[in-house]
mmCIF file of C-alpha atoms in Angstrom:
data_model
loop_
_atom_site.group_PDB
_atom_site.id
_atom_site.type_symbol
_atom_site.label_atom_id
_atom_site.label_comp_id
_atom_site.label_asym_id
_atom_site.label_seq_id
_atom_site.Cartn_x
_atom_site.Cartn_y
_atom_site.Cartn_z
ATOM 1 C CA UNK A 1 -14.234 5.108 -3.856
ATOM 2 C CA UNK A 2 -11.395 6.058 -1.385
ATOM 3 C CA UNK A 3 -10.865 9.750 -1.290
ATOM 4 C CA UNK A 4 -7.744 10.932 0.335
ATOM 5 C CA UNK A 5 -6.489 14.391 -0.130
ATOM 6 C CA UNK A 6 -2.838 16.233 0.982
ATOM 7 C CA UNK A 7 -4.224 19.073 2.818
ATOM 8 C CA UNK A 8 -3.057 19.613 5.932
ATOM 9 C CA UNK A 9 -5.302 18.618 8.790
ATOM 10 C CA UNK A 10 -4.768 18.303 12.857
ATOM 11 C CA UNK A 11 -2.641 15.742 13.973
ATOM 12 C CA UNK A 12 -4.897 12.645 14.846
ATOM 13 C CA UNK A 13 -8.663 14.786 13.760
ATOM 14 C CA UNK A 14 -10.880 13.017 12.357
ATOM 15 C CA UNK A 15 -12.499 15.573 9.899
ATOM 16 C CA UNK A 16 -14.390 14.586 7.338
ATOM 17 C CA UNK A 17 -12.846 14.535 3.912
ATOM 18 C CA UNK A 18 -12.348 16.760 1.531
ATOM 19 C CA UNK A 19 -14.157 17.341 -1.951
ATOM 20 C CA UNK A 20 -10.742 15.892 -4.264
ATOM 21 C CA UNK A 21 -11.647 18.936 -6.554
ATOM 22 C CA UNK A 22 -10.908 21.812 -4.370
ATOM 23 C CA UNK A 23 -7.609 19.317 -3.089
ATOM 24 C CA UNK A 24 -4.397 20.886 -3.679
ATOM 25 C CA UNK A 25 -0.903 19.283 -3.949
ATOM 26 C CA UNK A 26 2.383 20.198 -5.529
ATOM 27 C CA UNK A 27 3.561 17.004 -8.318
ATOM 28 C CA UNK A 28 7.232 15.608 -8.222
ATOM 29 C CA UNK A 29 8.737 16.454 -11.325
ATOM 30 C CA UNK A 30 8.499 14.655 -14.185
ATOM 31 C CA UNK A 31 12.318 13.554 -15.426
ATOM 32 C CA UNK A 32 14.840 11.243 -13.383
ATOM 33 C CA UNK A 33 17.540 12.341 -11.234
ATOM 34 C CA UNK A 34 18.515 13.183 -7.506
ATOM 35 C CA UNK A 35 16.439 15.211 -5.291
ATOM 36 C CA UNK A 36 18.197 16.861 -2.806
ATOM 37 C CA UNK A 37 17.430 16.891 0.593
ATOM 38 C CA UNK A 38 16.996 13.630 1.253
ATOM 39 C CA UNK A 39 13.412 12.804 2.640
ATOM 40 C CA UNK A 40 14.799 11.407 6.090
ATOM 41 C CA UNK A 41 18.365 11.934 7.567
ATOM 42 C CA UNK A 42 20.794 8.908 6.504
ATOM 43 C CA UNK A 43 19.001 8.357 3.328
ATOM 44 C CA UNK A 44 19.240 9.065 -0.074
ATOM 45 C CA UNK A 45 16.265 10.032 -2.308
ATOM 46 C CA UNK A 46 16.233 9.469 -5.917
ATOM 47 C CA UNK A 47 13.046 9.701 -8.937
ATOM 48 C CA UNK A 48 13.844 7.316 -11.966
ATOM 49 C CA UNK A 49 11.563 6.386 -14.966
ATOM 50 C CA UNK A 50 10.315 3.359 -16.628
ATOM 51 C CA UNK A 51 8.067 3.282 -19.984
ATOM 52 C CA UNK A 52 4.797 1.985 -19.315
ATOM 53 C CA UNK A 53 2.523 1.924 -22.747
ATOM 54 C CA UNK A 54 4.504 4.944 -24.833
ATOM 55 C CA UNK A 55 4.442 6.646 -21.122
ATOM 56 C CA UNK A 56 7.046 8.110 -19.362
ATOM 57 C CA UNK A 57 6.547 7.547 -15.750
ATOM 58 C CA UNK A 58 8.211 8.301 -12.422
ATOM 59 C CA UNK A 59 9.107 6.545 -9.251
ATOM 60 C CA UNK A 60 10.783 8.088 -5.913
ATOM 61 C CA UNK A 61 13.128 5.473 -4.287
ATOM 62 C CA UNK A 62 14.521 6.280 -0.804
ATOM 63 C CA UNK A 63 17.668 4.276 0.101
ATOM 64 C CA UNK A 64 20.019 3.360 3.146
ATOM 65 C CA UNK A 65 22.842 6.002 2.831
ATOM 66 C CA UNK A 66 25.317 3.196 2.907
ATOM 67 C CA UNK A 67 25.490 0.113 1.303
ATOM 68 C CA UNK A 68 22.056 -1.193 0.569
ATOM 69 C CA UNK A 69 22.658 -4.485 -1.768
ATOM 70 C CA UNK A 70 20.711 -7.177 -1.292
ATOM 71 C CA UNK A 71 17.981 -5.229 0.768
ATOM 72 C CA UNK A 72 13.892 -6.341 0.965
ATOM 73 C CA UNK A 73 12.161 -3.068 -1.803
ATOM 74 C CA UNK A 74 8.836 -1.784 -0.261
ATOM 75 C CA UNK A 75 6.964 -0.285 -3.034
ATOM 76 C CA UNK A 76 3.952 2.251 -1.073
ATOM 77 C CA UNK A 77 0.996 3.060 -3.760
ATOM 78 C CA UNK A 78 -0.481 6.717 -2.761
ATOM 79 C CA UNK A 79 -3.940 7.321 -1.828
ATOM 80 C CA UNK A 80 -5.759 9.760 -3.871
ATOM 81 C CA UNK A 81 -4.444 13.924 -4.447
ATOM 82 C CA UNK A 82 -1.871 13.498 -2.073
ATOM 83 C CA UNK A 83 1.787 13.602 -3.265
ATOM 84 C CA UNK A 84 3.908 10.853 -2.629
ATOM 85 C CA UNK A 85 6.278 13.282 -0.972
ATOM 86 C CA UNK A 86 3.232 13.467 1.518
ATOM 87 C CA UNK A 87 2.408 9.860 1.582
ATOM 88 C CA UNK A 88 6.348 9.147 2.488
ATOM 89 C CA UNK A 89 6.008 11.264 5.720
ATOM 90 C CA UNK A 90 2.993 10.286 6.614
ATOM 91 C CA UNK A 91 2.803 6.509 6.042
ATOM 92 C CA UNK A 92 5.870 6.012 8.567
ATOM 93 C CA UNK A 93 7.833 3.976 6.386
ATOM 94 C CA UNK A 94 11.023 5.746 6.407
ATOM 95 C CA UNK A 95 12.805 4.449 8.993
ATOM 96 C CA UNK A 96 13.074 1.350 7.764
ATOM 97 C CA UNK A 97 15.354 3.026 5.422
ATOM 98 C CA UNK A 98 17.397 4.802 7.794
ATOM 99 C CA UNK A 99 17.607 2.089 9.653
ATOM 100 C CA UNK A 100 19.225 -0.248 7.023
ATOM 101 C CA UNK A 101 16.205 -2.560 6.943
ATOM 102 C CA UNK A 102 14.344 -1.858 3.297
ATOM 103 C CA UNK A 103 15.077 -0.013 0.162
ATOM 104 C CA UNK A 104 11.519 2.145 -0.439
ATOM 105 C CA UNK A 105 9.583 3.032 -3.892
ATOM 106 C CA UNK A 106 6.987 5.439 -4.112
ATOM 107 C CA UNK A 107 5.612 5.368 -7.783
ATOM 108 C CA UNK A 108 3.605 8.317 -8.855
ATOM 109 C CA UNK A 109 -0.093 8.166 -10.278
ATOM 110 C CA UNK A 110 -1.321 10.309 -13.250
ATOM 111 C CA UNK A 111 -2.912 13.008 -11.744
ATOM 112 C CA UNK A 112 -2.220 11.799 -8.442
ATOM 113 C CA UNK A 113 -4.739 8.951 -8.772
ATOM 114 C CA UNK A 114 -4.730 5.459 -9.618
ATOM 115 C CA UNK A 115 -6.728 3.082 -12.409
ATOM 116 C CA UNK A 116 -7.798 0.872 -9.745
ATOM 117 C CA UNK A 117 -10.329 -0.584 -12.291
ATOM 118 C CA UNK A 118 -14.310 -0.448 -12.203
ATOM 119 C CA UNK A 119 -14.309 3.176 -12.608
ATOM 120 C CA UNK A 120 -11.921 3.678 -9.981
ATOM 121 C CA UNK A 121 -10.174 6.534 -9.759
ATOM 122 C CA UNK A 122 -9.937 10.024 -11.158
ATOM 123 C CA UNK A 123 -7.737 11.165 -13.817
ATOM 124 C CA UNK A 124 -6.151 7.794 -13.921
ATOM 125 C CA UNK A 125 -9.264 6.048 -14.073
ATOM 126 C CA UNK A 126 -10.343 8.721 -16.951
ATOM 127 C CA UNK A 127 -7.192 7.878 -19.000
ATOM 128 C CA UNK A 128 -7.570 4.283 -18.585
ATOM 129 C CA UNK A 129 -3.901 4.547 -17.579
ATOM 130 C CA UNK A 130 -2.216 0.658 -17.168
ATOM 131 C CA UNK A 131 -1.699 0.969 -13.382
ATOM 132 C CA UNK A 132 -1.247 -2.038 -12.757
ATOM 133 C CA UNK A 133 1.674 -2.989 -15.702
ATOM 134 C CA UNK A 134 3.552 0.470 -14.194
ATOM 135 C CA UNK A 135 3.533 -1.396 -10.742
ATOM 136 C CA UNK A 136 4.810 -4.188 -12.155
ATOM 137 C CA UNK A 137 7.322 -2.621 -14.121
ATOM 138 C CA UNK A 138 8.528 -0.199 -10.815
ATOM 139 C CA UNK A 139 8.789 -3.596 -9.254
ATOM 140 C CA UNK A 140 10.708 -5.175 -11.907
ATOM 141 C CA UNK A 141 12.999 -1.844 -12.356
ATOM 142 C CA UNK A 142 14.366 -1.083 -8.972
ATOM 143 C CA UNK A 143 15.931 -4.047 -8.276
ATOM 144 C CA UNK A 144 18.238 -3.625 -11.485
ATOM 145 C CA UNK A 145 18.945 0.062 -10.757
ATOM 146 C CA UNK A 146 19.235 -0.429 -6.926
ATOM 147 C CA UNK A 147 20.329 -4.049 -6.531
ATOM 148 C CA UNK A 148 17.818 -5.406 -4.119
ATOM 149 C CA UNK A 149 16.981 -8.673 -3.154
ATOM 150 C CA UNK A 150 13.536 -9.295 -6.062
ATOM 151 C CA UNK A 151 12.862 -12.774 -4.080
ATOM 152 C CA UNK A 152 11.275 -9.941 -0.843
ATOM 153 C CA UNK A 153 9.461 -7.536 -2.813
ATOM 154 C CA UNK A 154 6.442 -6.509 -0.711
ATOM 155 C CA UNK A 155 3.789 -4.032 -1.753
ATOM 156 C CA UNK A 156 1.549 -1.731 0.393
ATOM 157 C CA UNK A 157 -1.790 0.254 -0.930
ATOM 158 C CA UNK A 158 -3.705 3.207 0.612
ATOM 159 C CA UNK A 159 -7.010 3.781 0.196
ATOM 160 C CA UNK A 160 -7.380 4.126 -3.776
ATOM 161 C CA UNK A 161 -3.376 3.011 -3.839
ATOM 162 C CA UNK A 162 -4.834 0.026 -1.802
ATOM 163 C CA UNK A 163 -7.701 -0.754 -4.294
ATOM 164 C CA UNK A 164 -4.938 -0.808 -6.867
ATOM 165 C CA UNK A 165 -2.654 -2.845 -5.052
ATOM 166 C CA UNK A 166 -5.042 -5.988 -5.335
ATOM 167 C CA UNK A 167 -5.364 -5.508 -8.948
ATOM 168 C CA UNK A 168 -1.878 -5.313 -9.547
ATOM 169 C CA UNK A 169 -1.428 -8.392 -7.434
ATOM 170 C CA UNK A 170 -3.582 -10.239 -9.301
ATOM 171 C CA UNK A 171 -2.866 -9.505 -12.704
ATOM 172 C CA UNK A 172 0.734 -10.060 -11.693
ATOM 173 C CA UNK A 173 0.988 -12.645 -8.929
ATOM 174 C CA UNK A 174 4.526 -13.402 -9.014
ATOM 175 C CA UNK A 175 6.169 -10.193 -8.651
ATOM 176 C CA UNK A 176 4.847 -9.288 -5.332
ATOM 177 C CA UNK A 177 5.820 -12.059 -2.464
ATOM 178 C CA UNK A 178 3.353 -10.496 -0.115
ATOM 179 C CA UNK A 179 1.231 -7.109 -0.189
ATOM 180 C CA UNK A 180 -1.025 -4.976 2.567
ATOM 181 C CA UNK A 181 -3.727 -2.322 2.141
ATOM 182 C CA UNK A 182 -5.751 -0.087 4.181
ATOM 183 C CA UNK A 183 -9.113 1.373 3.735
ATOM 184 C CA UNK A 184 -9.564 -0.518 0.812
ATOM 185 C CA UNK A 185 -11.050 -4.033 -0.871
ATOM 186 C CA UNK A 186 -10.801 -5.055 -4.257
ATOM 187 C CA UNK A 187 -12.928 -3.937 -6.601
ATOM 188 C CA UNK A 188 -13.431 -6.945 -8.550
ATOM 189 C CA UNK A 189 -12.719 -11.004 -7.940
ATOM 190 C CA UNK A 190 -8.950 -11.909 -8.812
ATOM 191 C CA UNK A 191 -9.569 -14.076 -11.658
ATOM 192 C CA UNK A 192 -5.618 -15.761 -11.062
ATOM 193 C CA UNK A 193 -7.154 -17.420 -8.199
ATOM 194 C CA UNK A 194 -5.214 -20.804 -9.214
ATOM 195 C CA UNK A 195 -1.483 -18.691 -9.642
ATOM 196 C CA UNK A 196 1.069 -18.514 -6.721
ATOM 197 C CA UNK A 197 -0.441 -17.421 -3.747
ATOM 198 C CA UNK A 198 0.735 -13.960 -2.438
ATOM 199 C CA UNK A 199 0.306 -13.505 1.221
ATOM 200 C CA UNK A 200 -2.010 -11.073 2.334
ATOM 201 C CA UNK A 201 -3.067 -8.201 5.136
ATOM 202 C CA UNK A 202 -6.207 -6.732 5.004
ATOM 203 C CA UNK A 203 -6.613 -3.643 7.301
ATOM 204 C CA UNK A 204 -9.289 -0.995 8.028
ATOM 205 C CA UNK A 205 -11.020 1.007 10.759
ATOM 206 C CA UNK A 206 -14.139 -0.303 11.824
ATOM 207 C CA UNK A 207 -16.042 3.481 11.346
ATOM 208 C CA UNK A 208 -14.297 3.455 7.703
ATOM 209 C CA UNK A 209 -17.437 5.500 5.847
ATOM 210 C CA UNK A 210 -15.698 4.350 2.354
ATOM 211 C CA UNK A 211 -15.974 0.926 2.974
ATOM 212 C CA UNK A 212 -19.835 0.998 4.067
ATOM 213 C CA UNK A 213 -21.674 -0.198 1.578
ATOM 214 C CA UNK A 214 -25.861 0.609 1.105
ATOM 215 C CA UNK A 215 -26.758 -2.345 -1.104
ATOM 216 C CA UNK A 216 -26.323 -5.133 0.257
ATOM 217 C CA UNK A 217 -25.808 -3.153 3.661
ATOM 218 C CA UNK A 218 -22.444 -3.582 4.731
ATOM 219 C CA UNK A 219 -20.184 -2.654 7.895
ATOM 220 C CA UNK A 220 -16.419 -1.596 7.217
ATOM 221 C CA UNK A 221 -15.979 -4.631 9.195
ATOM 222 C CA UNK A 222 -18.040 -6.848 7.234
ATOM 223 C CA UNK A 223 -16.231 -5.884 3.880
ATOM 224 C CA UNK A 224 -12.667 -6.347 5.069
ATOM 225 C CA UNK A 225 -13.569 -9.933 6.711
ATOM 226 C CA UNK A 226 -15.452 -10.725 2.882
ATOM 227 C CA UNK A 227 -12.285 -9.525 1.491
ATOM 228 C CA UNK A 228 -9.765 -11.405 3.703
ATOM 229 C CA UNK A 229 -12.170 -14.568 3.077
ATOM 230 C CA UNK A 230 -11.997 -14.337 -0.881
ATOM 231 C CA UNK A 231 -8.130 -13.922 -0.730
ATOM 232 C CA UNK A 232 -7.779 -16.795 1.772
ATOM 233 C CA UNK A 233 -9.694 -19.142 -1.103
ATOM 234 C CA UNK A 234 -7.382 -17.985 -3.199
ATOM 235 C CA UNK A 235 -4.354 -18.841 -1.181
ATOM 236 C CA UNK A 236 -5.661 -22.405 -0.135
ATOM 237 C CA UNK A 237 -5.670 -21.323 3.491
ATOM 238 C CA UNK A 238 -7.353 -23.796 5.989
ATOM 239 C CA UNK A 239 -10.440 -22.124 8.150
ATOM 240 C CA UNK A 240 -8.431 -22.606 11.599
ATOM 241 C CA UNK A 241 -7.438 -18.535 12.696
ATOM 242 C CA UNK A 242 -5.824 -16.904 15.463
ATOM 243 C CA UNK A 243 -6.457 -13.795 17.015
ATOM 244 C CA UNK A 244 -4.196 -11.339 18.536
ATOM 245 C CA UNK A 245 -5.132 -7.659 20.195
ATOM 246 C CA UNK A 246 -3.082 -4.785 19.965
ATOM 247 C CA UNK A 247 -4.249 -1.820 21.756
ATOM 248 C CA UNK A 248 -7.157 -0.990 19.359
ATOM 249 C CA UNK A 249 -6.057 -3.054 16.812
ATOM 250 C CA UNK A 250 -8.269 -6.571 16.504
ATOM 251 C CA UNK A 251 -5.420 -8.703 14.113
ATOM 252 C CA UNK A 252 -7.203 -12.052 13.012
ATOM 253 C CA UNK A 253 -4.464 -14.449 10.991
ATOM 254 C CA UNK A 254 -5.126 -17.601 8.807
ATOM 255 C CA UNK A 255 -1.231 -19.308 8.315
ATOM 256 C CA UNK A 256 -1.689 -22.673 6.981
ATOM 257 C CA UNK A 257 -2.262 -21.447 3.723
ATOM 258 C CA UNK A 258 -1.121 -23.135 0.211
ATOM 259 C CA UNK A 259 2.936 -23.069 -0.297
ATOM 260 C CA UNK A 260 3.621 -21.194 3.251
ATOM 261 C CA UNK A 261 1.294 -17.518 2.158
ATOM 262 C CA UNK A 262 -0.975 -16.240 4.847
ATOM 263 C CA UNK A 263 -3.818 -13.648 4.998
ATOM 264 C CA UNK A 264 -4.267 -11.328 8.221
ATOM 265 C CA UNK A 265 -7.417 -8.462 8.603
ATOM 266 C CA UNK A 266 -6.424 -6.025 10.997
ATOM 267 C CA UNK A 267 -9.227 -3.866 12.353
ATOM 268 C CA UNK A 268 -8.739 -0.468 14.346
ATOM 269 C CA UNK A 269 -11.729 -0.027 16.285
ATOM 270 C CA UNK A 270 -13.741 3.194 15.896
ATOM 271 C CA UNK A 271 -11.243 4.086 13.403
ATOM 272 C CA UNK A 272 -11.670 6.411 10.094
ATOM 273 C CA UNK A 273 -10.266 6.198 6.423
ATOM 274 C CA UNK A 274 -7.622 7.987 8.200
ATOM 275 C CA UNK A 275 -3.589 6.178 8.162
ATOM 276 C CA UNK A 276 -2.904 5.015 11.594
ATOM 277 C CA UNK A 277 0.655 6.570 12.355
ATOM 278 C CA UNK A 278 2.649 5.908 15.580
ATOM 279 C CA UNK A 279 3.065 9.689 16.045
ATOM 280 C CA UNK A 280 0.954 12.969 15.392
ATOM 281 C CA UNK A 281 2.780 14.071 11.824
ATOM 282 C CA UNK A 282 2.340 17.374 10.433
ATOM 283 C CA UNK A 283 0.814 15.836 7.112
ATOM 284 C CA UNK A 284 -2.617 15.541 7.043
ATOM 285 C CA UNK A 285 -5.042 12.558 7.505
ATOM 286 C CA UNK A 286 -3.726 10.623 9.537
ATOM 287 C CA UNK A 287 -4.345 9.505 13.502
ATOM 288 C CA UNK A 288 -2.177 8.829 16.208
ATOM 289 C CA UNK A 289 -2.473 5.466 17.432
ATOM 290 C CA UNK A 290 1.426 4.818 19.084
ATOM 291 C CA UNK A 291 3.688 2.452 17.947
ATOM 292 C CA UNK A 292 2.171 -0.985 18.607
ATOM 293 C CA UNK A 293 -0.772 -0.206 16.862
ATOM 294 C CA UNK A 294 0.760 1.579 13.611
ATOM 295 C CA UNK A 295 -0.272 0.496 10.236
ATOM 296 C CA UNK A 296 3.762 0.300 8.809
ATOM 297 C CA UNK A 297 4.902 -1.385 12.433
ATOM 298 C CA UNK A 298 2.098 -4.368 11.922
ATOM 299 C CA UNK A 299 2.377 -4.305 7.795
ATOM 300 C CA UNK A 300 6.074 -4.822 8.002
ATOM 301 C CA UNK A 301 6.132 -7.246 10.839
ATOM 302 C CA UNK A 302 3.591 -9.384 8.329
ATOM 303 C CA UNK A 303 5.659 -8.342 5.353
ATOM 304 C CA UNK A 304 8.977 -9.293 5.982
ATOM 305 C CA UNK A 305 8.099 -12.581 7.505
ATOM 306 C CA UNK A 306 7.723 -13.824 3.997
ATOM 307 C CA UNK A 307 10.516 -14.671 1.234
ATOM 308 C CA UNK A 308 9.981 -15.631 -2.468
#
């Protein structure tokens, strides 16, 4: 299972990670309203609630300042015991909301964990919390409250937040017009495999020690490309693929895929579990990589190609 925690650690180090019970983070609070200051500068940051099974959960939505109508929503699933204060800064997201380009959603897991299925993960996991109907519902939710554009809702998972993010898409396939993870594959075969296809990037690093597997032996690399070739039978995609490099980043892309989708695997060579940022950030667990190469510059580029 994908461990992250929210410790700080050095800018770009690659230390190994941390036991999730000695992990310490500060939760969001629990009831809606405005949070003041504003995660990034020309923003506005707000946590509403939806009702997910009798529970009351939150969700952190970081706007354009100005008008923001019509806008694609990015909704960014947390890795494990890291607040998604923490995830915000370090993910890299934010200035597509600053810039005007996306209206952002960070929904919160109990415990700071996800129900990723098969045991996976944590307090979520222990609750048997319904995950993936709170994702839906976040995703069905913001666009009434903030009045964005539901035919480009995209969805991005981290680590246990990625494992999550293919459950959700396939138990709900048509809220989602296209989704990206790293350092994680699904946990189980997506059992909608004849429902709309959703378009697809699958990214890791190639020395990703949660994605090794000991029986049957298994690379990082190995996984991702069985996971990218399951979700491209599931989209319909023909075997004919192109490959790109950028800077350390090996991006291999099937297009001509059933009703326009597409599924990518981007690999970071000699990369961790750790989120590729284009900049050292003070959060923790993350490595510098520059701009070209960063995990939000090549998931939105794939992202917003697509449109419902």
């Amino acid at each position: 299972m994908g461990v992250l925690a929210g410790c700080a650690a050095g800018a770009g180090a690659q230390a190994p990670l941390p036991d999730p019970a000695t992990a310490t983070a500060t939760p969001l609070p629990a009831t809606a309203g405005s949070i003041q200051p504003a995660l990034a500068p020309a923003t506005t940051t707000t946590l509403s609630s939806v009702e997910v099974d009798g529970v009351r959960r939150s969700y952190l939505a970081v706007a354009p300042a100005g008008q923001h109508a019509g806008l694609p929503l990015l909704v960014v699933l947390h890795g494990r015991s890291v607040t998604v204060r923490d995830e915000a800064l370090r993910t890299g997201f934010l200035p597509l909301a600053q810039r005007g380009d996306a209206v952002l959603v960070y929904p919160v897991g109990i415990g700071q964990s996800w129900n990723a299925g098969e045991g996976c993960c944590g307090e979520a996991a222990a609750t048997g919390s319904d995950d993936a109907a709170f994702v839906d519902e976040v995703a069905t939710d913001a666009p009434r409250r903030l009045g964005v554009d539901s035919g480009r809702r995209y969805l991005v998972g981290y680590s246990n937040g990625g494992k999550l993010a293919f459950r959700a898409v396939c138990e709900h396939p048509r809220t989602f017009t296209a989704f990206a993870t790293y350092g994680a594959v699904p946990l189980a075969p997506c059992a909608t495999r004849t429902a709309a296809p959703v378009s697809a990037l699958i990214s890791a690093g190639t020395a990703d020690p949660e994605l090794t597997t000991a029986d049957p032996p298994r690379t990082a690399t190995q996984t991702v490309q069985d996971a990218a070739a399951l979700w491209r039978a599931r989209n319909g995609c023909a075997p004919a693929a192109t490959v790109t490099q950028i800077d350390l980043v090996t991006l291999t892309s099937w297009t001509d895929c059933r009703d326009g989708a597409a599924v990518a695997a981007a690999l970071y060579s000699g990369l961790t579990h750790y989120w590729p940022t284009a900049a050292p950030t003070s959060v923790g667990f993350s490595t510098a990589v520059g701009t070209p190469a960063a995990a939000a510059t090549l998931m939105w580029r794939f992202l917003s190609r697509h449109r419902g």
